[in-house]
Coordinates of N, CA and C in Angstrom, one line a residue:
M1 N 0.8 -1.2 0.0 CA 0.0 0.0 0.0 C 0.9 1.2 0.0
A2 N 0.6 2.2 -0.8 CA 1.3 3.4 -1.0 C 0.9 4.4 0.1
S3 N 1.9 5.1 0.6 CA 1.6 6.1 1.6 C 1.3 7.4 1.0
R4 N 0.7 8.3 1.8 CA 0.3 9.6 1.3 C 1.5 10.4 0.8
N5 N 2.7 10.2 1.4 CA 3.9 10.9 1.0 C 4.3 10.4 -0.4
Q6 N 4.2 9.1 -0.7 CA 4.6 8.6 -2.0 C 3.7 9.2 -3.1
V7 N 2.4 9.2 -2.8 CA 1.4 9.8 -3.7 C 1.7 11.2 -4.0
L8 N 1.9 12.0 -2.9 CA 2.2 13.4 -3.1 C 3.5 13.6 -3.9
G9 N 4.5 12.8 -3.6 CA 5.8 12.9 -4.3 C 5.6 12.6 -5.8
L10 N 4.8 11.6 -6.1 CA 4.5 11.3 -7.5 C 3.8 12.5 -8.2
Y11 N 2.8 13.1 -7.5 CA 2.1 14.2 -8.0 C 3.0 15.4 -8.3
K12 N 3.9 15.6 -7.4 CA 4.9 16.8 -7.5 C 5.8 16.5 -8.7
Q13 N 6.2 15.3 -8.9 CA 7.1 14.9 -10.0 C 6.4 15.1 -11.4
I14 N 5.1 14.7 -11.4 CA 4.3 14.9 -12.6 C 4.1 16.4 -12.9
I15 N 3.8 17.2 -11.9 CA 3.7 18.6 -12.1 C 5.0 19.3 -12.6
K16 N 6.1 18.9 -11.9 CA 7.4 19.4 -12.3 C 7.7 19.1 -13.8
N17 N 7.5 17.9 -14.2 CA 7.8 17.5 -15.5 C 6.9 18.1 -16.5
A18 N 5.6 18.3 -16.2 CA 4.7 19.0 -17.1 C 5.1 20.4 -17.3
N19 N 5.6 21.0 -16.3 CA 6.1 22.4 -16.4 C 7.3 22.6 -17.3
R20 N 8.0 21.5 -17.6 CA 9.1 21.6 -18.5 C 8.8 21.7 -20.0
F21 N 7.6 21.5 -20.3 CA 7.2 21.6 -21.7 C 7.3 23.1 -22.2
N22 N 7.9 23.2 -23.4 CA 8.1 24.6 -23.9 C 6.8 25.1 -24.5
D23 N 6.0 24.2 -25.1 CA 4.7 24.5 -25.7 C 3.7 24.7 -24.7
Y24 N 3.0 25.9 -24.7 CA 2.0 26.3 -23.7 C 0.8 25.3 -23.7
N25 N 0.4 24.9 -24.9 CA -0.8 24.0 -24.9 C -0.5 22.7 -24.3
F26 N 0.6 22.1 -24.6 CA 1.0 20.8 -24.0 C 1.2 20.9 -22.5
R27 N 1.8 22.0 -22.1 CA 2.1 22.2 -20.7 C 0.8 22.3 -19.9
Q28 N -0.1 23.1 -20.4 CA -1.4 23.3 -19.7 C -2.3 22.0 -19.7
Y29 N -2.2 21.3 -20.8 CA -2.9 20.0 -20.9 C -2.5 19.0 -19.9
F30 N -1.2 18.8 -19.8 CA -0.6 17.9 -18.8 C -0.9 18.3 -17.4
L31 N -0.8 19.6 -17.1 CA -1.1 20.1 -15.7 C -2.5 19.8 -15.4
R32 N -3.4 20.2 -16.3 CA -4.8 20.0 -16.1 C -5.2 18.5 -15.9
K33 N -4.6 17.7 -16.8 CA -4.8 16.2 -16.7 C -4.4 15.7 -15.3
A34 N -3.2 16.1 -14.9 CA -2.7 15.6 -13.6 C -3.6 16.0 -12.4
R35 N -4.0 17.2 -12.5 CA -4.9 17.7 -11.4 C -6.2 16.9 -11.4
T36 N -6.8 16.8 -12.5 CA -8.1 16.1 -12.5 C -8.0 14.6 -12.2
E37 N -7.0 14.0 -12.6 CA -6.8 12.5 -12.3 C -6.6 12.3 -10.8
F38 N -5.7 13.1 -10.2 CA -5.5 13.0 -8.8 C -6.7 13.4 -8.0
R39 N -7.4 14.4 -8.4 CA -8.6 14.8 -7.6 C -9.7 13.7 -7.7
A40 N -9.8 13.1 -8.9 CA -10.9 12.1 -9.1 C -10.6 10.9 -8.3
N41 N -9.4 10.6 -8.0 CA -9.0 9.4 -7.3 C -8.6 9.6 -5.9
K42 N -8.9 10.8 -5.3 CA -8.4 11.1 -4.0 C -9.1 10.2 -2.9
D43 N -10.3 9.7 -3.1 CA -11.0 9.0 -2.1 C -10.9 7.5 -2.3
V44 N -10.0 7.0 -3.1 CA -9.9 5.5 -3.3 C -9.2 4.9 -2.1
A45 N -9.9 3.9 -1.6 CA -9.4 3.3 -0.3 C -8.9 1.8 -0.6
D46 N -9.4 1.2 -1.6 CA -9.0 -0.2 -1.9 C -7.5 -0.2 -2.3
A47 N -6.8 -1.1 -1.6 CA -5.3 -1.2 -1.8 C -5.0 -1.6 -3.2
K48 N -5.7 -2.6 -3.8 CA -5.4 -3.0 -5.1 C -5.6 -2.0 -6.2
V49 N -6.7 -1.3 -6.0 CA -7.0 -0.2 -7.0 C -6.0 0.9 -6.9
L50 N -5.7 1.3 -5.6 CA -4.7 2.3 -5.4 C -3.3 2.0 -6.0
D51 N -2.9 0.7 -5.8 CA -1.6 0.3 -6.4 C -1.7 0.3 -7.9
A52 N -2.8 -0.1 -8.5 CA -2.9 0.0 -9.9 C -2.9 1.4 -10.4
L53 N -3.5 2.3 -9.7 CA -3.5 3.7 -10.1 C -2.1 4.3 -10.0
I54 N -1.4 4.0 -9.0 CA 0.0 4.5 -8.8 C 0.9 3.9 -9.9
S55 N 0.7 2.6 -10.2 CA 1.5 2.0 -11.2 C 1.3 2.7 -12.6
D56 N 0.0 3.0 -12.9 CA -0.3 3.8 -14.1 C 0.3 5.2 -14.1
A57 N 0.2 5.8 -13.0 CA 0.8 7.2 -12.9 C 2.3 7.2 -13.0
Q58 N 2.9 6.1 -12.5 CA 4.4 6.1 -12.7 C 4.8 5.8 -14.2
K59 N 4.0 5.0 -14.9 CA 4.2 4.8 -16.3 C 4.0 6.1 -17.1
D60 N 2.9 6.8 -16.7 CA 2.7 8.1 -17.3 C 3.8 9.1 -17.1
L61 N 4.3 9.1 -15.9 CA 5.4 9.9 -15.5 C 6.7 9.7 -16.4
G62 N 6.9 8.4 -16.6 CA 8.0 8.0 -17.5 C 7.8 8.6 -18.9
V63 N 6.6 8.5 -19.4 CA 6.3 9.0 -20.8 C 6.5 10.6 -20.7
L64 N 6.0 11.2 -19.7 CA 6.0 12.6 -19.6 C 7.4 13.1 -19.5
K65 N 8.3 12.4 -18.8 CA 9.7 12.8 -18.7 C 10.4 12.7 -20.1
R66 N 10.1 11.7 -20.8 CA 10.7 11.5 -22.2 C 10.2 12.6 -23.1
Q67 N 8.9 12.8 -23.1 CA 8.3 13.8 -24.0 C 8.7 15.2 -23.6
S68 N 8.9 15.5 -22.4 CA 9.4 16.9 -22.0 C 10.8 17.1 -22.5
I69 N 11.6 16.1 -22.5 CA 13.0 16.3 -23.0 C 12.9 16.5 -24.5
I70 N 12.1 15.8 -25.2 CA 11.9 16.0 -26.6 C 11.4 17.4 -26.9
S71 N 10.5 17.8 -26.1 CA 9.9 19.2 -26.3 C 10.9 20.3 -26.1
Q72 N 11.9 20.1 -25.3 CA 12.9 21.1 -25.1 C 13.9 21.2 -26.3
L73 N 13.9 20.2 -27.2 CA 14.7 20.3 -28.3 C 14.2 21.2 -29.4
Y74 N 12.9 21.6 -29.3 CA 12.3 22.4 -30.3 C 11.8 23.7 -29.7
T75 N 11.9 24.8 -30.5 CA 11.5 26.1 -30.0 C 10.1 26.4 -30.6
F76 N 9.4 27.1 -29.8 CA 8.0 27.5 -30.2 C 7.9 29.0 -29.9
D77 N 7.2 29.7 -30.7 CA 6.9 31.1 -30.5 C 5.9 31.2 -29.3
K78 N 6.1 32.3 -28.5 CA 5.2 32.5 -27.4 C 3.8 32.8 -27.9
L79 N 2.8 32.3 -27.2 CA 1.4 32.6 -27.6 C 0.9 33.9 -26.9
V80 N -0.2 34.4 -27.3 CA -0.7 35.6 -26.7 C -1.2 35.4 -25.3
V81 N -1.6 34.2 -25.0 CA -2.1 33.9 -23.6 C -1.0 33.6 -22.6
E82 N 0.2 33.5 -23.1 CA 1.3 33.2 -22.1 C 1.7 34.5 -21.5
P83 N 2.0 34.4 -20.2 CA 2.4 35.6 -19.5 C 3.8 36.1 -19.9
L84 N 4.0 37.3 -19.9 CA 5.3 37.9 -20.3 C 6.3 37.8 -19.1
P85 N 7.6 37.7 -19.4 CA 8.5 37.6 -18.3 C 8.5 39.0 -17.5
K86 N 8.6 38.9 -16.2 CA 8.6 40.1 -15.4 C 9.9 40.8 -15.5
E87 N 9.8 42.2 -15.6 CA 10.9 43.0 -15.7 C 11.4 43.4 -14.4
K88 N 12.7 43.6 -14.3 CA 13.3 43.9 -13.0 C 13.5 45.4 -12.8

């Protein structure tokens, strides 16, 4: 059975890797997907179901890591909806 700290650590890793995407649309999609998936499954109490969900999330994290690295190889123009860098 996974502990709360393991689940939170997995969530933080997914958010961290989702933020590495250069493309705004991909970045927002993966952030939104992570939030909705973890919120939808926050009340799961069955150990087998929880272990299966964590296993799936770890596989998704592996894919997310690989894709974020690939995303960093390509440059994209900033979109209008993206915030501008703060001036000092």
